XYZ file of C-alpha atoms in Angstrom:
734
model
C 80.642 105.703 97.940
C 83.981 106.757 99.367
C 85.425 104.921 102.376
C 85.314 107.219 105.439
C 88.576 108.239 107.003
C 89.689 106.791 110.339
C 88.722 109.940 112.197
C 85.267 110.077 110.602
C 84.670 106.368 111.222
C 85.711 106.740 114.891
C 83.363 109.706 115.281
C 80.500 107.774 113.678
C 81.130 104.743 115.885
C 81.155 106.904 119.012
C 77.939 108.590 117.895
C 76.320 105.208 117.291
C 77.221 103.949 120.728
C 76.036 107.108 122.539
C 72.871 107.178 120.454
C 71.938 103.535 120.999
C 72.887 103.428 124.691
C 70.557 106.368 125.274
C 67.940 105.164 122.796
C 65.078 106.054 125.118
C 66.001 109.718 124.717
C 65.235 109.740 120.965
C 63.309 112.836 119.932
C 59.675 111.935 119.804
C 58.929 114.341 117.008
C 61.291 112.467 114.644
C 59.535 109.178 115.264
C 56.102 110.721 115.064
C 56.366 111.794 111.437
C 54.892 108.560 110.142
C 52.320 107.986 112.931
C 48.908 106.751 111.803
C 45.829 108.498 113.065
C 44.957 106.102 115.906
C 46.610 103.165 117.733
C 44.732 99.848 117.980
C 46.829 98.051 120.631
C 48.464 98.858 123.970
C 51.596 97.704 125.832
C 50.363 97.145 129.388
C 53.112 95.310 131.278
C 56.644 93.898 130.981
C 57.981 91.033 133.101
C 61.159 88.979 132.956
C 62.028 85.545 134.354
C 65.429 83.750 134.466
C 65.167 80.182 133.107
C 67.574 77.257 132.671
C 70.851 77.589 130.810
C 71.315 81.229 131.818
C 68.489 82.290 129.521
C 66.022 85.087 130.215
C 62.375 85.089 129.180
C 60.797 88.527 128.721
C 57.023 88.767 128.586
C 55.410 91.768 126.838
C 51.719 91.876 127.865
C 49.382 93.731 125.490
C 45.695 94.417 125.188
C 45.359 92.064 122.212
C 47.424 89.871 119.911
C 49.989 92.071 118.182
C 51.078 91.956 114.590
C 54.576 90.731 113.803
C 56.814 93.628 114.962
C 59.588 95.146 112.950
C 63.010 94.350 114.394
C 66.652 95.174 113.940
C 69.810 94.164 115.777
C 73.403 95.356 115.964
C 76.559 93.873 117.439
C 78.510 96.967 118.579
C 76.997 97.654 121.097
C 74.800 94.556 121.382
C 71.184 95.701 121.013
C 67.868 94.184 119.857
C 64.982 96.519 119.001
C 61.292 95.709 118.313
C 58.908 98.239 116.767
C 55.173 97.697 117.455
C 53.089 99.790 115.097
C 49.624 101.079 116.007
C 50.555 100.426 119.632
C 50.628 102.833 122.586
C 52.801 102.515 125.679
C 50.646 102.457 128.823
C 53.761 102.081 131.022
C 55.334 105.326 129.905
C 58.793 105.948 128.473
C 61.178 104.374 130.928
C 64.025 101.898 131.391
C 63.762 98.738 133.495
C 66.952 97.235 134.955
C 67.129 93.485 134.312
C 70.740 92.391 135.065
C 69.942 88.749 134.382
C 71.909 86.538 132.013
C 72.919 88.475 128.891
C 70.288 91.231 129.412
C 71.364 94.458 131.092
C 68.183 96.541 130.806
C 65.021 97.063 128.809
C 63.787 100.418 127.453
C 60.346 101.396 126.161
C 59.692 104.457 124.040
C 56.490 105.722 122.422
C 56.468 108.087 119.455
C 53.034 108.864 118.149
C 51.261 105.510 118.066
C 54.441 103.455 117.619
C 56.146 101.777 120.574
C 59.758 100.611 120.487
C 61.185 98.079 122.946
C 64.996 98.000 123.146
C 66.969 95.222 124.867
C 70.520 96.179 125.921
C 72.742 93.078 126.031
C 76.155 92.268 127.432
C 77.043 90.448 124.193
C 75.230 89.385 121.055
C 73.387 86.100 121.722
C 70.633 84.055 120.130
C 67.035 85.034 120.697
C 63.588 83.707 119.823
C 60.191 85.389 119.649
C 56.700 83.977 119.986
C 53.425 85.829 119.312
C 50.780 85.111 121.939
C 47.093 85.970 122.097
C 47.813 88.750 124.599
C 51.334 89.818 123.713
C 54.762 88.496 122.741
C 57.405 86.400 124.488
C 61.112 86.978 123.830
C 63.635 84.318 124.940
C 67.226 85.566 125.198
C 70.031 82.969 125.104
C 72.600 82.572 127.853
C 76.140 83.982 127.975
C 77.594 80.583 127.081
C 76.061 81.114 123.641
C 77.890 84.430 123.468
C 81.149 82.589 124.187
C 80.341 80.196 121.359
C 79.778 83.188 119.115
C 83.205 84.544 120.046
C 84.683 81.232 118.959
C 83.119 81.525 115.543
C 79.516 80.278 115.984
C 76.686 82.830 115.592
C 72.956 82.282 115.358
C 70.206 84.765 114.537
C 66.558 84.650 113.670
C 66.386 85.852 110.072
C 62.581 85.916 109.930
C 59.631 84.659 111.910
C 56.439 83.152 110.610
C 53.509 85.430 111.457
C 51.120 82.877 109.981
C 51.026 79.561 111.748
C 50.724 76.548 109.527
C 52.609 73.970 107.555
C 55.102 75.116 104.924
C 57.121 73.324 102.277
C 60.359 73.723 100.320
C 59.741 73.612 96.585
C 63.230 73.804 95.072
C 66.921 74.096 95.991
C 69.254 75.494 93.355
C 72.909 76.544 93.216
C 74.530 79.114 90.916
C 77.904 80.764 90.505
C 77.693 84.555 90.635
C 79.544 86.969 88.331
C 82.167 87.645 91.019
C 82.831 83.987 91.761
C 80.435 83.806 94.705
C 78.317 80.773 95.513
C 74.542 81.390 95.543
C 72.241 78.859 97.243
C 68.654 79.683 96.219
C 65.743 78.062 98.122
C 62.198 78.421 96.832
C 59.560 78.216 99.600
C 55.823 77.588 99.400
C 55.113 81.082 100.832
C 57.207 84.047 102.015
C 56.099 83.822 105.662
C 58.386 80.922 106.645
C 60.406 81.452 109.816
C 64.157 81.109 109.176
C 67.113 80.654 111.550
C 70.753 80.974 110.434
C 73.660 79.533 112.406
C 77.216 80.170 111.221
C 80.312 78.326 112.375
C 83.807 78.262 110.835
C 83.414 76.425 107.522
C 79.670 75.780 107.947
C 76.434 77.727 107.505
C 73.207 76.106 108.759
C 69.817 77.411 107.609
C 66.720 76.105 109.424
C 63.195 76.601 108.043
C 60.684 76.357 110.879
C 57.593 74.149 110.505
C 58.641 73.361 106.958
C 58.631 70.053 105.093
C 61.464 68.909 102.812
C 60.212 66.722 99.930
C 62.061 63.447 99.557
C 63.279 64.483 96.110
C 65.160 67.416 97.672
C 66.795 65.442 100.501
C 70.213 65.030 98.937
C 73.741 66.444 98.792
C 74.737 68.890 96.055
C 78.456 68.562 95.252
C 79.305 71.990 93.808
C 83.095 71.945 94.163
C 83.493 72.175 90.363
C 81.889 75.650 90.343
C 85.101 77.140 91.864
C 83.344 79.063 94.674
C 83.885 79.006 98.453
C 80.927 76.579 98.702
C 81.837 72.895 98.427
C 78.660 70.979 99.340
C 75.001 71.733 100.115
C 73.060 69.173 102.213
C 69.271 69.293 102.613
C 67.324 67.071 105.039
C 64.454 67.019 107.541
C 65.162 67.788 111.215
C 62.050 67.098 113.308
C 59.330 69.477 112.116
C 61.856 71.720 110.418
C 63.867 71.642 107.202
C 67.607 72.102 107.520
C 70.171 73.055 104.867
C 73.873 72.828 105.724
C 76.332 74.703 103.485
C 80.000 73.656 103.742
C 82.523 76.322 102.688
C 86.311 76.663 102.670
C 88.734 79.544 103.107
C 87.952 83.074 104.249
C 84.463 84.060 103.195
C 81.475 86.196 104.114
C 77.810 85.349 103.740
C 74.911 87.599 102.802
C 71.321 86.379 103.264
C 68.293 88.031 101.725
C 64.756 87.129 100.714
C 62.729 88.302 97.712
C 59.175 86.988 97.819
C 59.260 83.224 98.261
C 62.921 82.865 97.222
C 65.515 82.876 100.014
C 69.161 83.303 98.932
C 72.433 82.689 100.772
C 75.310 84.452 98.983
C 78.770 83.154 100.012
C 81.614 85.358 98.742
C 85.359 84.895 99.010
C 86.899 87.433 101.386
C 89.782 88.988 99.492
C 92.842 90.439 101.187
C 91.879 94.007 100.341
C 88.434 93.424 101.867
C 89.987 92.143 105.078
C 91.943 95.363 105.458
C 89.531 97.973 104.150
C 86.264 96.250 105.081
C 84.746 97.332 101.770
C 82.664 94.836 99.829
C 82.738 94.378 96.067
C 79.924 96.894 95.576
C 81.751 99.666 97.466
C 79.741 99.483 100.728
C 81.671 99.957 103.966
C 79.050 100.626 106.652
C 78.552 98.654 109.849
C 76.514 95.460 109.540
C 72.787 95.780 110.210
C 69.934 93.243 110.338
C 66.405 94.432 109.469
C 63.096 92.545 109.624
C 60.064 94.721 108.915
C 56.705 93.854 107.441
C 54.643 96.599 105.810
C 56.605 99.373 107.513
C 56.331 103.020 106.373
C 59.326 104.171 104.384
C 59.882 107.065 106.792
C 60.102 104.656 109.713
C 62.667 102.496 107.896
C 64.772 105.587 107.195
C 64.477 106.613 110.847
C 65.818 103.195 111.926
C 68.938 103.776 109.815
C 69.204 107.319 111.198
C 69.092 105.921 114.727
C 71.758 103.363 113.859
C 74.206 105.721 112.148
C 73.648 108.994 113.956
C 73.335 110.764 110.589
C 70.652 113.442 110.187
C 68.011 112.639 107.559
C 65.937 115.290 105.794
C 62.920 113.645 104.172
C 60.810 115.260 101.489
C 57.036 115.547 101.978
C 56.583 113.380 98.882
C 58.288 110.359 100.505
C 55.452 107.977 101.352
C 54.364 104.370 101.126
C 55.147 101.126 102.949
C 57.572 98.284 102.290
C 58.490 94.829 103.579
C 62.158 94.450 104.382
C 64.201 91.401 105.417
C 67.965 91.903 105.453
C 70.550 89.908 107.369
C 73.847 91.497 108.394
C 74.273 93.894 105.476
C 76.155 97.244 105.521
C 73.816 100.039 106.545
C 74.648 102.071 103.427
C 73.625 99.096 101.262
C 70.374 98.746 103.239
C 69.705 102.434 102.604
C 70.249 101.999 98.860
C 67.879 99.008 98.814
C 65.151 101.090 100.467
C 65.655 104.023 98.095
C 65.726 101.876 94.950
C 62.608 100.005 96.017
C 60.555 103.217 96.319
C 62.151 105.194 93.447
C 63.945 107.634 95.744
C 67.335 109.287 95.598
C 69.693 110.789 98.166
C 72.264 113.537 98.369
C 74.701 113.807 101.281
C 76.409 116.894 102.651
C 78.582 116.081 105.646
C 76.373 114.591 108.384
C 73.103 115.363 106.587
C 71.353 113.160 104.010
C 68.515 114.560 101.934
C 66.010 111.923 100.710
C 63.419 112.752 98.061
C 61.974 111.339 94.825
C 64.570 111.280 92.066
C 62.546 113.686 89.905
C 62.356 116.240 92.709
C 66.109 116.140 93.320
C 66.831 116.475 89.615
C 64.463 119.470 89.322
C 66.016 121.296 92.271
C 69.514 120.674 91.013
C 68.514 121.999 87.617
C 67.206 125.199 89.228
C 70.427 125.532 91.208
C 72.540 125.094 88.088
C 70.533 127.674 86.172
C 70.903 130.179 88.983
C 74.631 129.511 89.203
C 74.968 129.948 85.438
C 73.212 133.333 85.591
C 75.563 134.530 88.310
C 78.590 133.334 86.327
C 77.467 135.263 83.245
C 77.330 138.531 85.228
C 80.472 138.060 87.340
C 83.335 140.458 86.430
C 86.476 139.104 84.777
C 89.942 139.231 86.348
C 93.392 138.452 84.920
C 96.237 136.534 86.526
C 99.658 135.405 85.349
C 100.433 131.814 86.394
C 104.040 130.598 86.176
C 104.616 127.016 85.022
C 107.630 125.389 86.661
C 108.073 121.879 85.260
C 105.673 121.456 82.353
C 105.452 123.431 79.135
C 103.070 126.372 79.276
C 101.768 125.540 75.824
C 100.822 122.003 76.926
C 99.007 123.299 80.010
C 97.097 125.809 77.890
C 95.984 123.084 75.467
C 94.819 120.995 78.411
C 92.774 123.856 79.831
C 91.071 124.316 76.486
C 90.290 120.593 76.079
C 88.620 119.854 79.445
C 84.847 120.151 79.637
C 83.717 122.980 81.859
C 81.813 122.772 85.145
C 79.914 125.810 86.320
C 81.542 127.585 89.310
C 80.681 126.008 92.621
C 78.731 123.090 91.156
C 81.446 120.513 91.698
C 81.693 121.398 95.396
C 77.977 120.955 96.084
C 77.306 117.683 97.839
C 73.751 117.501 96.499
C 74.912 117.667 92.870
C 74.437 114.543 90.768
C 74.694 116.001 87.247
C 77.445 114.396 85.203
C 80.299 116.652 84.119
C 79.873 115.362 80.587
C 76.457 117.034 80.429
C 77.844 120.525 81.076
C 79.277 121.474 77.682
C 80.153 125.128 77.126
C 80.465 126.946 73.842
C 84.252 126.639 73.797
C 84.385 123.138 75.269
C 87.107 124.170 77.726
C 87.707 124.486 81.456
C 87.348 128.214 80.987
C 84.016 129.968 81.102
C 82.468 131.142 77.816
C 84.054 134.566 78.427
C 87.427 133.239 79.575
C 90.665 133.237 77.626
C 94.216 131.909 78.077
C 97.446 133.187 76.482
C 100.899 131.565 76.497
C 104.140 133.471 77.132
C 106.854 131.142 75.836
C 109.712 133.396 76.993
C 108.831 133.079 80.700
C 106.971 129.759 80.360
C 103.846 131.296 81.874
C 100.169 131.499 80.984
C 97.944 134.543 81.282
C 94.390 133.599 82.276
C 91.456 135.990 82.028
C 88.266 134.694 83.605
C 86.044 134.942 86.677
C 87.664 134.700 90.103
C 86.064 131.333 90.813
C 87.264 129.861 87.535
C 90.813 131.116 88.111
C 90.833 129.490 91.553
C 89.781 126.170 90.002
C 92.429 126.518 87.267
C 95.199 127.225 89.803
C 94.218 124.139 91.809
C 94.332 122.026 88.662
C 97.705 123.441 87.570
C 99.150 122.820 91.054
C 98.382 119.117 90.609
C 99.549 118.930 87.009
C 102.729 121.012 87.244
C 104.805 118.409 89.057
C 108.381 117.262 88.360
C 108.499 114.106 86.290
C 110.262 111.209 87.949
C 113.333 109.855 86.211
C 114.680 106.357 85.743
C 118.261 105.163 85.250
C 118.510 102.037 83.082
C 121.739 100.038 83.237
C 122.339 97.284 80.691
C 125.177 94.775 80.533
C 125.626 92.755 77.356
C 128.112 89.947 77.990
C 129.373 87.883 75.041
C 131.851 85.084 75.844
C 133.527 82.865 73.252
C 135.836 79.844 73.459
C 137.548 78.797 70.164
C 139.936 75.913 69.498
C 141.532 75.040 66.132
C 144.200 72.533 65.065
C 145.607 71.708 61.603
C 148.182 69.074 60.536
C 149.746 68.517 57.071
C 152.717 67.017 55.146
C 154.665 67.525 51.875
C 156.495 64.543 50.419
C 158.472 63.915 47.186
C 161.114 61.517 45.688
C 163.314 62.369 42.664
C 165.573 59.829 40.880
C 168.040 60.830 38.117
C 170.236 58.413 36.156
C 172.626 59.949 33.579
C 173.573 56.651 32.069
C 170.457 54.576 31.856
C 171.704 50.929 31.473
C 169.615 48.005 30.441
C 169.267 45.175 32.880
C 172.166 42.670 32.499
C 174.116 45.156 30.318
C 176.030 47.561 32.636
C 177.882 49.224 29.820
C 174.782 50.118 27.887
C 174.137 53.872 27.746
C 170.634 54.740 26.598
C 170.587 58.375 27.862
C 169.529 60.297 30.990
C 166.391 59.284 32.964
C 164.436 61.267 35.632
C 161.747 59.951 38.016
C 159.723 62.727 39.808
C 156.255 63.547 41.081
C 155.036 65.239 37.927
C 156.073 65.254 34.269
C 156.437 69.030 34.244
C 159.363 68.715 36.614
C 161.456 66.764 34.087
C 161.664 69.536 31.518
C 164.966 71.401 31.029
C 167.099 69.443 33.467
C 168.827 66.862 31.284
C 172.047 68.815 30.916
C 172.113 70.246 34.419
C 173.280 68.956 37.701
C 170.508 70.857 39.608
C 167.846 68.891 41.374
C 164.538 70.713 41.613
C 162.479 70.401 44.787
C 159.291 72.439 44.300
C 155.498 71.969 44.093
C 155.883 70.258 40.723
C 158.375 67.854 42.103
C 156.292 66.692 45.070
C 154.280 63.552 45.096
C 152.183 64.686 48.176
C 151.446 68.424 48.620
C 149.053 68.643 51.641
C 150.673 71.175 54.001
C 148.934 72.830 56.962
C 147.091 75.929 55.616
C 147.731 77.896 58.800
C 145.116 79.671 60.931
C 143.733 83.195 60.478
C 146.548 84.226 58.113
C 149.359 82.807 60.236
C 151.764 80.217 58.725
C 152.010 76.836 60.358
C 155.101 75.567 62.111
C 157.033 73.110 59.897
C 159.922 70.677 59.873
C 161.590 69.887 56.447
C 164.652 68.021 55.260
C 166.183 66.904 51.909
C 168.584 63.998 51.383
C 170.675 63.888 48.151
C 171.770 60.797 46.349
C 170.290 58.213 48.553
C 171.793 55.039 47.220
C 173.210 56.498 43.979
C 171.034 59.055 42.252
C 167.920 59.395 44.479
C 166.635 62.640 46.076
C 164.182 62.567 49.044
C 162.272 65.724 50.111
C 159.937 65.716 53.232
C 158.141 68.529 55.166
C 155.772 68.195 58.176
C 153.667 71.240 59.253
C 151.248 71.806 62.159
C 149.483 74.709 63.902
C 147.166 74.881 66.915
C 145.205 77.952 68.066
C 143.132 78.478 71.236
C 141.101 81.648 71.845
C 139.094 82.640 74.939
C 137.489 86.036 75.101
C 134.743 88.033 76.788
C 133.138 91.171 75.404
C 131.185 93.316 77.879
C 129.094 96.255 76.685
C 127.400 98.361 79.367
C 125.163 101.055 77.883
C 123.237 103.130 80.441
C 120.917 106.075 80.120
C 118.552 108.274 82.134
C 115.067 109.189 80.924
C 111.837 110.629 82.275
C 108.854 108.502 83.241
C 106.934 107.262 80.156
C 109.447 108.939 77.833
C 111.205 106.849 75.180
C 114.987 107.186 75.040
C 117.802 105.443 73.194
C 121.592 105.283 73.199
C 123.802 103.813 70.465
C 127.469 103.244 69.716
C 129.073 101.653 66.664
C 131.156 102.125 63.541
C 130.727 102.696 59.829
C 132.839 101.034 57.124
C 133.113 101.741 53.412
C 133.605 98.710 51.169
C 134.703 98.879 47.500
C 132.194 98.335 44.718
C 131.187 94.756 44.129
C 128.979 93.001 41.624
C 126.981 95.257 39.319
C 127.273 98.325 41.533
C 129.917 100.922 40.711
C 129.589 102.757 44.014
C 131.198 101.966 47.339
C 128.999 100.495 50.051
C 128.510 102.133 53.463
C 127.735 99.593 56.187
C 126.899 100.453 59.842
C 127.358 98.143 62.832
C 125.971 99.565 66.072
C 125.045 98.709 69.642
C 121.667 100.362 70.403
C 119.481 100.409 73.521
C 115.918 101.780 73.262
C 113.775 101.854 76.407
C 110.496 103.360 77.649
C 109.969 103.192 81.450
C 106.690 103.472 83.355
C 106.688 103.885 87.144
C 103.758 102.191 88.911
C 102.098 103.492 92.110
C 103.965 100.774 94.039
C 107.335 102.112 92.765
C 107.805 99.175 90.443
C 108.945 99.831 86.877
C 107.455 98.546 83.624
C 110.069 98.622 80.844
C 109.590 98.352 77.095
C 113.094 97.366 75.951
C 114.743 96.931 72.547
C 118.426 95.879 72.474
C 120.296 95.581 69.152
C 123.931 94.538 68.682
C 125.564 94.373 65.224
C 129.130 93.171 64.539
C 131.174 92.723 61.341
C 132.054 89.164 60.417
C 135.558 90.230 59.348
C 137.353 93.470 58.483
C 137.069 92.813 54.749
C 133.546 91.386 54.720
C 130.500 93.693 54.740
C 128.372 90.918 56.220
C 126.975 91.793 59.684
C 126.027 89.508 62.567
C 122.879 90.860 64.251
C 121.601 90.116 67.758
C 118.306 91.705 68.769
C 115.831 91.360 71.641
C 112.540 93.181 72.263
C 110.469 92.612 75.409
C 108.444 94.145 78.246
C 109.292 93.399 81.883
C 108.026 94.441 85.329
C 110.794 94.996 87.887
C 111.186 96.354 91.383
C 113.328 99.414 91.901
C 116.996 98.355 91.614
C 116.206 94.749 90.664
C 118.403 93.018 88.068
C 117.011 90.543 85.584
C 118.397 88.570 82.634
C 116.089 89.453 79.757
C 117.732 87.208 77.146
C 120.486 84.703 76.463
C 121.888 82.737 73.518
C 124.276 79.758 73.729
C 125.797 78.461 70.490
C 128.382 75.679 69.972
C 129.925 74.608 66.638
C 132.335 71.681 65.994
C 134.010 70.805 62.657
C 136.570 68.159 61.596
C 138.054 68.264 58.020
C 140.383 65.607 56.454
C 142.053 65.859 52.986
C 144.124 62.796 52.010
C 145.560 60.623 49.246
C 143.290 57.642 48.653
C 144.472 54.413 50.214
C 147.872 55.797 51.232
C 146.256 58.273 53.601
C 144.511 55.424 55.451
C 147.714 53.451 56.148
C 148.756 53.261 59.773
C 151.686 55.416 60.861
C 152.898 56.423 57.382
C 149.381 57.493 56.404
C 149.974 60.830 58.171
C 152.406 61.716 55.325
C 149.567 61.500 52.830
C 146.790 63.605 54.483
C 145.892 67.034 55.848
C 143.650 67.269 58.955
C 141.855 70.316 60.450
C 139.819 70.369 63.690
C 137.747 73.361 64.921
C 135.480 73.969 67.958
C 133.682 77.264 68.725
C 131.454 78.210 71.704
C 129.589 81.537 71.955
C 127.357 82.646 74.858
C 125.406 85.913 74.958
C 123.630 87.267 78.096
C 121.753 90.572 78.506
C 121.278 92.005 82.031
C 118.934 94.890 82.850
C 118.741 97.013 86.029
C 116.336 99.993 86.357
C 116.635 102.495 89.201
C 114.251 105.306 90.123
C 116.301 108.447 90.631
C 115.782 110.612 93.674
C 117.770 113.194 95.563
C 119.275 110.447 97.710
C 120.328 108.205 94.804
C 123.689 108.842 93.171
C 123.699 108.065 89.458
C 127.305 106.935 89.619
């Protein structure tokens, strides 16, 4: 059921108030439809007496003891109504001014052999009824009880016990409903137990009158683990009555109903949307209504709802039978559905009129209406019309028209129609009639429709809703890659050469045994005996561990050579070192615009051709690209759901076909213009390398001449930022 608009709800509320304030003016013929043949009781006199505590006692004197009357109450305006069946009104239809306590006046109306007594109150207060041998006594609470109700405490009689006697509680059970509600289920010895409900903030008290609580049931049920608004349920004896106290937390609403001997209190969490819209989980949004009828004709129950809502009811002649109804503070539209489902009835509403009839009768009449409408549609002349498509493709619109199941002209606008659209399948299975046709003109992006006038009107309404500009989204991406590199390398080259042309024996200075050479390697001694040249090269070095340089750059060095140290010695020494520090930041900012729910991508990169390698005799083509692929979806709240794929490839070096790949794929929900980091990578690498001559390289100070040392540290951080923006006429892309 749709939620009425503000204007409709205001009109209904005003109608309710005017109708209930002037309840004595109800048309007698409407109430007389369900009148039995003859009344068996008579309302003879009405008196009222103020009593202590601001209460008012109203005495209804009758010819004999009445049956339990049907009753209903509302809060806006505050009214209590009693319906006495098979009872005439000997006092006549009139209103008596009371003006005592919470009671303003009392009205009596007779329709057929049913008499209704209506109490108009200043505010909703507690009341009690008592059946006497010659009538009924109604005790209305004082205004101080109305103040307590305003502060959050309300008390109402849910049901009264028409049969005096002793009753008993048989079982108390608790269950968690499918919607997370707490359900306290009390099984009674018989369904005629009188029940009072008092509700205060955080507490619901249910009192069963003249009812015994077995000792086995006098306990506390701790139901906090069920995750419902109900926390505890206490059951105990209070005088001659049984009392059950339900403790609840948070914002909640309670629904009480009785089926046979089982009485149920349903405590549901009040969600935020329910606080605003006042619509319960089953879709009911009517004003709250309390009903208490025993063996009442169905027509009379429907008339009570008609009186409450101000809606006109048309009832079929086949609506008959009686029912017993006990509902506490339920929406009136839910109460109506309960009545209809109980008796196998159905309803159709057209504006301010509700038609109630057996479901079979409604289905038969609708079938006749559909058949008549179909006959008219088959004979209606065809017309042609050219419809221009502005934003969509004409071919797509034409396919859509041919794929939608058809509804006969005028059927969808009939309020009494309940036939499902899926049951109305035409020969062509299209929105067109069986004689209709659609043609596409691609040049002008238009469609030519040939069909009945009613069908063309429906098609134009549908196209007007479908042919709308698609919203667009701008996606901005920033890929930030920062690196911090540090490298240092140290090395040395060292060699000693000794040449003696006259090698003398020890103790014999004049002995000449020939030339002698001492050098780093034997290869360096070849071909130099008859020369005066001293070779200082790689073969003549004892230690050859220079700095290798960094990234193709030669290291800084310091070298010197000393000839003939002492007599014939040659010393060669070279120290080399290089230090490199690199700090860089690479920012890539791809951005693109795409339509709602349309995938788009943008890419930028380079291709390199590398010479053949290995077994292949063909050059290799390698691509390294930056690619952004995104699919946006705009939500009704103007948020954006993004399916994102970001790929970034880079070459390791100009001569190496190896590629470093960074890739992220995700889905995010963002507000319009919000920026989020969808991914990040932090990587740090440290390396220390030492190459040395054993033992000599470990000596202090001079050991540096016998080793090569390299130190490297590299830090890389990658962050990906994403910002979507919904484009409009007021938003500049730049």
